[in-house]
Short mmCIF file of C-alpha atoms and ligand atoms in Angstrom, two decimals:
data_model
loop_
_atom_site.label_atom_id
_atom_site.label_comp_id
_atom_site.label_asym_id
_atom_site.label_seq_id
_atom_site.Cartn_x
_atom_site.Cartn_y
_atom_site.Cartn_z
CA MET L 1 -24.41 -13.29 -27.68
CA LYS L 2 -21.83 -11.92 -28.86
CA LEU L 3 -20.08 -10.71 -25.78
CA LEU L 4 -17.07 -9.10 -24.11
CA VAL L 5 -15.25 -8.63 -21.49
CA VAL L 6 -12.99 -5.81 -20.44
CA GLY L 7 -9.30 -6.83 -18.14
CA GLY L 8 -6.94 -9.73 -18.72
CA GLY L 9 -6.63 -11.65 -14.63
CA GLY L 10 -7.88 -14.66 -13.41
CA ARG L 11 -10.61 -12.16 -11.88
CA GLU L 12 -11.66 -11.86 -15.76
CA HIS L 13 -11.65 -16.52 -16.27
CA ALA L 14 -13.86 -16.34 -14.37
CA ILE L 15 -16.38 -14.40 -15.26
CA ILE L 16 -15.88 -15.20 -18.96
CA LYS L 17 -15.86 -19.60 -17.64
CA LYS L 18 -19.33 -18.14 -15.87
CA LEU L 19 -20.48 -16.05 -18.92
CA LYS L 20 -19.95 -19.26 -21.36
CA GLU L 21 -22.26 -20.72 -19.11
CA ASN L 22 -25.61 -19.24 -20.72
CA PRO L 23 -25.87 -21.32 -24.05
CA THR L 24 -27.19 -18.17 -26.29
CA VAL L 25 -23.66 -16.76 -25.96
CA GLU L 26 -21.46 -17.50 -28.72
CA THR L 27 -18.49 -15.47 -28.46
CA ILE L 28 -16.76 -13.62 -25.77
CA TYR L 29 -13.78 -11.24 -26.71
CA ALA L 30 -11.45 -10.60 -23.80
CA LEU L 31 -9.55 -7.32 -23.84
CA PRO L 32 -7.18 -8.32 -23.28
CA GLY L 33 -7.55 -11.58 -21.84
CA ASN L 34 -4.44 -13.76 -21.87
CA GLY L 35 -3.12 -16.97 -22.88
CA GLY L 36 -4.27 -19.34 -20.59
CA MET L 37 -8.21 -18.58 -21.54
CA VAL L 38 -7.76 -19.62 -25.31
CA ASP L 39 -10.45 -22.26 -24.40
CA ASP L 40 -13.11 -20.34 -23.15
CA CYS L 41 -12.47 -16.82 -25.26
CA THR L 42 -11.00 -15.36 -28.01
CA PRO L 43 -8.24 -12.64 -26.57
CA VAL L 44 -7.55 -9.43 -28.86
CA PRO L 45 -4.20 -7.70 -28.03
CA ILE L 46 -6.08 -3.85 -26.87
CA THR L 47 -5.41 -2.98 -23.12
CA ALA L 48 -8.20 -2.21 -20.89
CA THR L 49 -7.10 1.19 -20.25
CA ASP L 50 -7.54 2.31 -23.79
CA ILE L 51 -11.01 3.37 -24.08
CA ASP L 52 -10.87 4.63 -27.92
CA ALA L 53 -9.43 1.20 -29.06
CA ILE L 54 -12.23 -0.75 -26.99
CA VAL L 55 -14.55 0.92 -27.93
CA THR L 56 -14.10 1.16 -31.38
CA PHE L 57 -14.02 -3.41 -31.52
CA ALA L 58 -16.74 -3.34 -30.04
CA LEU L 59 -18.27 -1.56 -33.26
CA ASP L 60 -16.26 -3.56 -35.33
CA ALA L 61 -17.61 -6.77 -33.44
CA LYS L 62 -20.71 -6.20 -33.43
CA VAL L 63 -20.75 -6.45 -30.12
CA ASP L 64 -23.85 -7.32 -27.85
CA TYR L 65 -22.95 -6.01 -24.04
CA ALA L 66 -19.60 -5.45 -22.70
CA VAL L 67 -18.01 -6.28 -19.04
CA VAL L 68 -16.09 -3.84 -17.54
CA ALA L 69 -14.30 -5.14 -15.02
CA PRO L 70 -10.40 -4.10 -13.57
CA ASP L 71 -10.37 -0.71 -11.64
CA ASP L 72 -8.42 1.47 -13.96
CA PRO L 73 -10.92 1.47 -17.27
CA LEU L 74 -13.92 1.90 -15.05
CA VAL L 75 -12.29 4.85 -13.71
CA LEU L 76 -11.53 5.77 -16.77
CA GLY L 77 -14.95 5.98 -18.09
CA CYS L 78 -14.97 3.47 -20.18
CA VAL L 79 -18.87 2.15 -19.52
CA ASP L 80 -19.88 5.34 -20.16
CA ALA L 81 -17.73 5.68 -23.29
CA LEU L 82 -19.39 2.09 -24.28
CA GLU L 83 -23.15 3.32 -23.32
CA ALA L 84 -22.78 6.71 -25.77
CA LYS L 85 -22.40 3.80 -28.13
CA GLY L 86 -25.24 2.20 -27.43
CA ILE L 87 -23.42 -0.86 -25.98
CA PRO L 88 -25.12 -1.99 -22.67
CA CYS L 89 -23.13 -2.91 -20.30
CA PHE L 90 -21.94 -4.02 -16.43
CA GLY L 91 -20.02 -1.30 -14.77
CA PRO L 92 -20.66 1.63 -13.08
CA ARG L 93 -20.36 4.54 -15.07
CA ALA L 94 -17.11 7.08 -13.42
CA ASN L 95 -19.32 9.14 -11.79
CA ALA L 96 -20.12 5.91 -9.75
CA ALA L 97 -15.86 4.02 -10.04
CA ILE L 98 -15.33 7.36 -7.59
CA ILE L 99 -16.48 5.27 -4.44
CA GLU L 100 -12.17 3.25 -5.49
CA GLY L 101 -10.76 6.12 -7.35
CA SER L 102 -10.70 8.50 -5.21
CA LYS L 103 -11.04 7.64 -1.23
CA VAL L 104 -11.43 11.01 0.09
CA PHE L 105 -14.41 10.97 -1.77
CA SER L 106 -15.61 7.43 -0.47
CA LYS L 107 -14.77 8.38 3.35
CA ASN L 108 -16.83 12.26 3.05
CA LEU L 109 -19.56 9.70 1.70
CA MET L 110 -19.71 8.01 5.01
CA LYS L 111 -19.01 10.65 6.65
CA LYS L 112 -21.98 12.67 5.56
CA TYR L 113 -24.37 9.43 5.95
CA GLY L 114 -23.10 8.02 8.95
CA ILE L 115 -21.85 4.95 7.24
CA PRO L 116 -19.34 3.21 9.61
CA THR L 117 -15.30 3.51 9.07
CA ALA L 118 -11.76 4.29 10.40
CA LYS L 119 -12.17 7.87 11.62
CA TYR L 120 -10.14 10.00 9.01
CA GLU L 121 -8.46 13.54 8.53
CA VAL L 122 -7.58 14.35 4.41
CA PHE L 123 -4.50 16.71 3.96
CA SER L 124 -3.03 17.88 0.45
CA ASP L 125 -0.24 20.23 2.08
CA LEU L 126 2.90 17.72 3.33
CA ASP L 127 4.04 19.98 6.22
CA ALA L 128 -0.70 20.08 8.00
CA ALA L 129 0.07 15.74 7.80
CA LEU L 130 3.56 16.21 9.34
CA GLY L 131 2.33 18.80 11.81
CA TYR L 132 -1.21 16.08 12.32
CA LEU L 133 1.25 12.94 12.65
CA GLU L 134 3.20 14.24 15.92
CA THR L 135 -0.21 13.36 17.78
CA ALA L 136 -2.02 10.74 15.72
CA PRO L 137 -2.01 7.50 17.61
CA LEU L 138 -0.07 4.29 16.39
CA PRO L 139 -0.04 2.31 14.49
CA THR L 140 -1.32 4.56 11.89
CA VAL L 141 -2.80 4.42 8.40
CA ILE L 142 -2.06 6.34 5.55
CA LYS L 143 -3.77 5.84 1.91
CA ALA L 144 -3.30 7.77 -0.96
CA ASP L 145 -6.17 9.02 -2.30
CA GLY L 146 -6.57 8.14 -6.55
CA LEU L 147 -5.64 4.20 -7.41
CA ALA L 148 -2.27 2.76 -6.66
CA LEU L 149 -2.52 -0.84 -8.13
CA GLY L 150 -3.23 -1.79 -4.16
CA LYS L 151 -0.73 -0.20 -3.28
CA GLY L 152 -1.01 2.77 -2.17
CA VAL L 153 -1.79 2.07 1.79
CA ILE L 154 0.24 1.50 4.81
CA ILE L 155 -0.08 0.77 8.39
CA ALA L 156 2.97 3.23 10.42
CA GLN L 157 4.28 1.61 13.49
CA THR L 158 5.93 4.17 14.87
CA LEU L 159 6.56 8.51 14.03
CA SER L 160 9.19 8.16 11.95
CA GLU L 161 7.69 5.14 9.04
CA ALA L 162 4.63 7.04 9.15
CA LYS L 163 6.63 10.28 8.82
CA GLU L 164 8.40 8.44 5.66
CA ALA L 165 5.34 7.28 3.80
CA VAL L 166 3.54 11.33 3.52
CA HIS L 167 7.28 12.22 2.17
CA ALA L 168 6.93 9.41 -0.18
CA MET L 169 3.79 9.85 -1.20
CA MET L 170 3.32 14.00 -0.63
CA GLU L 171 7.00 14.79 -2.28
CA ASP L 172 8.65 12.20 -3.65
CA LYS L 173 4.99 11.39 -5.72
CA ARG L 174 5.30 7.87 -5.33
CA PHE L 175 2.48 6.89 -6.46
CA GLY L 176 1.99 9.93 -8.85
CA LYS L 177 -1.30 11.96 -8.97
CA SER L 178 -2.73 9.44 -6.98
CA GLY L 179 -0.79 10.80 -4.06
CA GLU L 180 -1.21 14.65 -3.62
CA ARG L 181 -3.84 13.91 -1.50
CA ILE L 182 -3.75 11.60 1.66
CA VAL L 183 -6.35 10.35 4.29
CA ILE L 184 -4.54 9.51 7.36
CA GLU L 185 -6.69 7.20 9.60
CA GLU L 186 -7.13 5.42 12.93
CA TYR L 187 -6.08 1.79 12.65
CA LEU L 188 -8.53 -0.72 12.97
CA GLU L 189 -8.05 -4.36 14.60
CA GLY L 190 -9.98 -7.50 13.95
CA PRO L 191 -10.57 -10.60 11.36
CA GLU L 192 -11.72 -8.58 7.37
CA ILE L 193 -14.67 -10.30 5.11
CA SER L 194 -14.53 -9.11 0.85
CA VAL L 195 -18.11 -9.00 0.16
CA LEU L 196 -19.54 -8.23 -3.87
CA SER L 197 -22.71 -7.62 -4.13
CA PHE L 198 -25.08 -7.17 -7.34
CA THR L 199 -26.47 -3.48 -7.64
CA ASP L 200 -28.38 -1.55 -9.78
CA GLY L 201 -28.28 1.50 -7.81
CA LYS L 202 -31.96 0.78 -6.31
CA THR L 203 -31.51 -2.84 -4.76
CA VAL L 204 -28.38 -4.86 -3.87
CA VAL L 205 -27.92 -8.31 -3.71
CA PRO L 206 -24.55 -9.98 -1.64
CA MET L 207 -22.68 -12.64 -2.94
CA VAL L 208 -21.50 -15.48 -0.68
CA SER L 209 -18.72 -13.71 1.57
CA SER L 210 -15.20 -14.44 1.87
CA MET L 211 -11.82 -13.90 3.11
CA ASP L 212 -8.87 -12.82 1.22
CA HIS L 213 -4.89 -13.93 2.29
CA LYS L 214 -2.88 -10.56 1.46
CA ARG L 215 0.39 -10.62 2.67
CA GLY L 216 2.96 -12.94 0.23
CA GLY L 217 4.15 -15.52 3.09
CA ASP L 218 2.33 -18.14 5.03
CA GLY L 219 1.10 -17.04 9.23
CA ASP L 220 0.27 -13.81 7.25
CA THR L 221 3.55 -12.46 6.42
CA GLY L 222 5.56 -10.62 3.76
CA LEU L 223 4.64 -7.90 1.79
CA ASN L 224 0.78 -7.45 0.70
CA THR L 225 0.05 -8.72 -2.90
CA GLY L 226 -3.17 -8.82 -4.80
CA GLY L 227 -4.32 -11.81 -3.40
CA MET L 228 -2.50 -15.54 -2.63
CA GLY L 229 -5.65 -16.76 -1.86
CA THR L 230 -9.08 -16.71 -1.12
CA ILE L 231 -12.29 -19.31 1.04
CA ALA L 232 -15.61 -18.73 0.53
CA PRO L 233 -17.71 -18.26 2.63
CA ASN L 234 -16.69 -16.39 4.96
CA PRO L 235 -17.10 -17.92 8.44
CA PHE L 236 -16.50 -14.97 10.68
CA TYR L 237 -19.63 -13.06 8.54
CA THR L 238 -22.43 -15.29 10.87
CA PRO L 239 -26.22 -13.95 9.78
CA GLU L 240 -25.86 -11.61 12.38
CA VAL L 241 -22.72 -9.75 11.14
CA ALA L 242 -24.54 -9.97 8.15
CA GLU L 243 -27.95 -8.03 8.43
CA ARG L 244 -26.07 -5.32 10.11
CA CYS L 245 -24.13 -4.84 7.21
CA MET L 246 -27.12 -4.43 4.89
CA ARG L 247 -28.66 -1.75 7.61
CA GLU L 248 -26.13 -0.17 8.13
CA ILE L 249 -23.74 -0.09 5.55
CA PHE L 250 -25.19 -1.80 2.47
CA LEU L 251 -28.43 -0.24 1.94
CA PRO L 252 -26.88 2.82 3.31
CA THR L 253 -24.07 3.03 1.04
CA ILE L 254 -26.39 2.56 -2.39
CA ARG L 255 -28.22 5.16 -1.34
CA ALA L 256 -26.12 7.31 -0.40
CA MET L 257 -24.69 6.89 -4.23
CA ALA L 258 -27.91 7.93 -5.43
CA ALA L 259 -28.86 10.26 -3.35
CA GLU L 260 -25.19 11.54 -4.52
CA GLY L 261 -26.98 11.86 -8.19
CA ARG L 262 -24.22 8.49 -8.67
CA PRO L 263 -26.26 5.77 -8.82
CA PHE L 264 -23.99 2.75 -8.19
CA LYS L 265 -24.73 -0.27 -11.20
CA GLY L 266 -22.22 -3.26 -11.57
CA CYS L 267 -20.41 -5.21 -8.69
CA LEU L 268 -20.00 -3.32 -5.41
CA TYR L 269 -17.54 -4.85 -3.05
CA PHE L 270 -17.46 -3.97 0.07
CA GLY L 271 -14.16 -4.27 1.92
CA LEU L 272 -15.50 -4.84 6.14
CA MET L 273 -13.21 -5.17 9.36
CA LEU L 274 -14.67 -6.91 12.28
CA THR L 275 -13.88 -4.24 14.74
CA ALA L 276 -15.24 -4.76 18.46
CA ASP L 277 -17.77 -1.80 17.83
CA GLY L 278 -19.24 -4.10 15.06
CA PRO L 279 -18.39 -4.13 10.64
CA LYS L 280 -16.68 -0.81 9.62
CA VAL L 281 -15.71 -0.25 5.74
CA ILE L 282 -12.49 -0.65 4.94
CA GLU L 283 -12.61 0.32 1.47
CA TYR L 284 -15.12 0.12 -1.23
CA ASN L 285 -14.10 -1.71 -5.04
CA CYS L 286 -16.24 -0.61 -7.93
CA ARG L 287 -15.76 -4.21 -8.95
CA PHE L 288 -14.87 -7.26 -8.72
CA GLY L 289 -12.33 -8.53 -6.55
CA ASP L 290 -9.32 -10.96 -7.52
CA PRO L 291 -8.74 -13.74 -6.19
CA GLU L 292 -12.18 -13.16 -4.15
CA THR L 293 -14.47 -13.34 -7.76
CA GLN L 294 -12.76 -16.93 -8.59
CA VAL L 295 -14.40 -17.90 -5.52
CA VAL L 296 -17.06 -16.27 -5.52
CA LEU L 297 -18.50 -16.97 -8.71
CA PRO L 298 -17.81 -20.72 -9.53
CA LEU L 299 -20.46 -20.87 -5.83
CA LEU L 300 -23.18 -18.51 -8.18
CA LYS L 301 -26.00 -21.53 -9.05
CA THR L 302 -27.63 -18.49 -10.63
CA ASP L 303 -26.81 -17.41 -14.62
CA LEU L 304 -24.70 -14.70 -14.17
CA LEU L 305 -25.48 -12.93 -17.48
CA THR L 306 -29.05 -12.70 -16.04
CA VAL L 307 -28.36 -11.07 -13.49
CA MET L 308 -26.04 -8.85 -15.34
CA GLN L 309 -28.24 -8.01 -17.52
CA ALA L 310 -31.31 -7.59 -14.65
CA VAL L 311 -28.67 -4.89 -13.13
CA THR L 312 -27.66 -3.02 -16.61
CA GLU L 313 -31.54 -2.60 -16.76
CA GLU L 314 -32.35 -1.82 -13.23
CA ARG L 315 -35.27 -5.16 -12.28
CA LEU L 316 -32.58 -6.73 -10.15
CA ALA L 317 -35.36 -6.98 -7.45
CA ASP L 318 -37.49 -8.87 -9.61
CA CYS L 319 -34.33 -11.66 -10.12
CA PRO L 320 -33.99 -14.05 -7.95
CA VAL L 321 -29.92 -14.95 -7.23
CA GLU L 322 -28.69 -17.93 -5.67
CA PHE L 323 -24.90 -19.56 -4.31
CA SER L 324 -24.88 -22.93 -3.52
CA ASP L 325 -24.29 -23.72 -0.15
CA GLY L 326 -21.08 -25.45 -0.68
CA ALA L 327 -17.86 -23.77 0.25
CA ALA L 328 -14.85 -22.38 -2.00
CA ALA L 329 -11.03 -22.41 -2.24
CA CYS L 330 -9.00 -21.09 -4.48
CA VAL L 331 -4.87 -21.19 -3.81
CA ILE L 332 -3.01 -18.54 -6.12
CA LEU L 333 0.69 -19.99 -7.77
CA ALA L 334 2.34 -16.96 -8.14
CA SER L 335 6.46 -16.96 -9.61
CA GLU L 336 9.14 -16.24 -6.72
CA GLY L 337 9.74 -12.85 -5.95
CA TYR L 338 6.45 -11.92 -6.54
CA PRO L 339 5.29 -9.40 -5.06
CA GLY L 340 8.99 -8.45 -5.41
CA SER L 341 10.67 -8.95 -8.83
CA TYR L 342 11.07 -12.67 -10.72
CA GLN L 343 11.39 -13.94 -13.87
CA LYS L 344 9.22 -15.02 -16.01
CA GLY L 345 8.89 -17.17 -19.25
CA TYR L 346 8.45 -20.53 -17.56
CA PRO L 347 6.57 -23.46 -19.45
CA VAL L 348 3.38 -24.24 -17.24
CA ARG L 349 2.21 -27.90 -17.16
CA ILE L 350 -1.49 -27.67 -16.42
CA PRO L 351 -2.49 -31.73 -16.38
CA ASP L 352 -6.18 -32.57 -18.15
CA ASP L 353 -7.63 -34.31 -15.38
CA LEU L 354 -7.61 -32.68 -12.70
CA ASN L 355 -10.43 -31.83 -9.89
CA ALA L 356 -10.33 -28.61 -9.10
CA GLU L 357 -10.59 -25.34 -12.24
CA VAL L 358 -7.46 -23.17 -13.07
CA PHE L 359 -8.62 -19.56 -13.94
CA ALA L 360 -5.27 -17.95 -16.33
CA ALA L 361 -3.54 -14.53 -14.65
CA GLY L 362 -0.19 -14.45 -15.35
CA VAL L 363 0.79 -16.15 -18.78
CA LYS L 364 0.76 -16.13 -21.68
CA VAL L 365 1.60 -18.54 -25.52
CA GLN L 366 4.67 -18.26 -27.00
CA ASP L 367 6.26 -20.39 -29.67
CA GLY L 368 2.57 -22.70 -29.02
CA GLN L 369 3.27 -22.82 -25.42
CA LEU L 370 2.30 -21.53 -22.13
CA VAL L 371 4.21 -20.01 -20.37
CA THR L 372 4.60 -17.38 -17.19
CA SER L 373 4.04 -14.07 -18.22
CA GLY L 374 2.91 -12.43 -14.52
CA GLY L 375 3.56 -12.36 -10.29
CA ARG L 376 0.24 -14.24 -10.26
CA VAL L 377 -0.02 -16.95 -12.15
CA LEU L 378 -3.14 -19.69 -12.10
CA GLY L 379 -5.63 -19.94 -9.70
CA VAL L 380 -6.71 -23.02 -8.98
CA THR L 381 -10.29 -23.29 -7.36
CA ALA L 382 -12.36 -26.21 -5.82
CA THR L 383 -16.01 -26.34 -4.24
CA ALA L 384 -17.40 -28.76 -1.88
CA PRO L 385 -19.44 -29.21 0.23
CA THR L 386 -17.43 -28.56 3.50
CA LEU L 387 -14.06 -25.48 3.42
CA PRO L 388 -11.92 -28.90 4.62
CA GLU L 389 -13.00 -30.34 1.74
CA ALA L 390 -12.72 -27.61 -1.29
CA LEU L 391 -9.21 -27.54 0.28
CA GLN L 392 -8.14 -30.27 -0.06
CA LYS L 393 -8.81 -30.24 -3.81
CA ALA L 394 -7.69 -27.32 -3.77
CA TYR L 395 -3.89 -27.60 -2.70
CA ALA L 396 -4.45 -31.45 -4.10
CA ALA L 397 -5.21 -29.81 -7.74
CA ALA L 398 -2.33 -27.12 -7.12
CA GLU L 399 0.52 -29.61 -6.44
CA GLN L 400 -0.02 -31.17 -9.72
CA ILE L 401 0.47 -28.30 -11.76
CA ARG L 402 4.48 -27.78 -12.83
CA PHE L 403 6.25 -24.68 -13.24
CA GLU L 404 9.93 -23.37 -12.69
CA ASN L 405 9.50 -20.89 -9.69
CA ALA L 406 6.68 -21.66 -8.82
CA PHE L 407 5.31 -21.08 -5.00
CA TYR L 408 2.20 -20.02 -3.38
CA ARG L 409 1.02 -20.55 0.33
CA ARG L 410 0.61 -23.56 2.63
CA ASP L 411 -1.92 -22.49 5.40
CA ILE L 412 -4.91 -20.66 2.93
CA GLY L 413 -8.34 -21.10 5.27
CA LYS L 414 -6.33 -21.60 7.86
CA ARG L 415 -8.38 -18.83 9.65
CA ALA L 416 -11.16 -19.41 8.40
CA LEU L 417 -10.98 -23.30 10.24
CA ALA L 418 -9.73 -21.97 12.87
CA ALA L 419 -12.67 -19.45 13.65
CA LYS L 420 -15.38 -22.09 12.78
CA GLU L 421 -13.82 -24.07 15.88
CA GLU L 422 -14.07 -21.53 18.03
P1 AMP N 1 -6.59 -1.62 1.14
O1 AMP N 1 -6.11 -1.51 -0.44
O2 AMP N 1 -7.50 0.01 1.18
O3 AMP N 1 -7.59 -2.54 1.09
O4 AMP N 1 -5.45 -1.75 2.01
C1 AMP N 1 -5.03 -2.89 2.04
C2 AMP N 1 -5.22 -4.31 3.47
O5 AMP N 1 -4.42 -2.74 4.67
C3 AMP N 1 -6.06 -3.91 4.13
O6 AMP N 1 -6.98 -5.01 3.71
C4 AMP N 1 -6.31 -3.90 5.84
O7 AMP N 1 -5.91 -5.92 6.00
C5 AMP N 1 -5.50 -2.57 5.90
N1 AMP N 1 -6.22 -1.38 6.26
C6 AMP N 1 -6.20 -0.63 5.50
N2 AMP N 1 -6.99 0.41 6.33
C7 AMP N 1 -7.44 -0.04 7.44
C8 AMP N 1 -7.72 0.12 8.86
N3 AMP N 1 -7.73 1.68 8.54
N4 AMP N 1 -7.18 -0.65 10.24
C9 AMP N 1 -6.38 -1.08 10.11
N5 AMP N 1 -6.27 -2.04 8.60
C10 AMP N 1 -6.12 -1.34 7.27
N1 LIG N 2 -8.53 -9.13 -3.64
C1 LIG N 2 -8.88 -7.20 -3.51
C2 LIG N 2 -8.63 -6.85 -3.97
O1 LIG N 2 -9.65 -7.26 -5.09
O2 LIG N 2 -8.57 -5.09 -4.63
#
């Protein structure tokens, strides 16, 4: 089979490595992929949002199956466009990807179907939003409606910070059209849990749970990033919590989307917070999370392509999906300065005999050499029977990889380990 994967980061590399394990796979094209993936796939310089070029390429290359991984092409209807030309896909159509593409949509969906989430109000008028803030409890959470590269959420500790965020989104249009409507919501507290799931619109199969580390600095300090590391499974996701999430969140969400005439097929990501009142939805993503995928897929025992095709063909109920009992840890090696500005173009040296998997994110080949080209450069993942062993292996491997200006968090998994001891 010839496969096409839309996207070009560490998440896509993790998906590609797993797809490659299927013996029927001859070729995997990555659009655009990156220079660190060439041993596993063929990168093609087409950007992930150029839907017309993706469809033309898929037809010319006679692709049998496509996986659309990032949010933007999904929200733009990449799956709809490929399917219209007869190419089966993994990923939701645009009418279901809206669950991530519009926070107003997802909040209204949760309210209508009684799915637990933070209380909220929606505003499209600046003065109304500012007026509401005067009496809103602090801290308060302000979210741009549309996609904003993960930066459209502001947690304001004071009234002036809150007002500043509202001005930035609605007046200065910091996130463009994404901030024309905003959600102001209740601040929730508790450990966060990421649960990625496979769903064909009828059945939902949660994958192993994970924990992201969003802040740039040790001890959860510094700016929010795309994610500096992950561990799986998440110790806060006990069997009782899992059962409650299935009953109160996962199944109701799948049924709600179907009832709305927007059946969700693909990977639905539940960003959860375990509050004193039980698990609540912080956000939905219409795709695999990054870097969560870099710990979740290495633990998947079932063939990934088989599961994806069962999703596409709506027969997930008959497809067993198994994860290993062990643990996985991923440490992201980033460019110093990220998520702010940083230098790039530094040579990257990865030893051949690493006792870990390396997923390429922000690298490219320049004059025959691998060099840094992004903020998050590599993801280093190790699996082991226990979390302490997985962390030890991932950090030992991370230390052996060299590039100038590299930095990584030293405390990935620390909170998870502390939770296990409680
Ligand atoms: P999001 O982009 O929606 O995942 O939000 C980014 C991060 O902001 C989340 O991972 C949470 O840590 C935090 N966050 C979002 N919404 C809330 C909320 N209602 N209460 C507390 N923290 C939140
Ligand atoms: N790691 C969070 C996300 O993929 O949005």
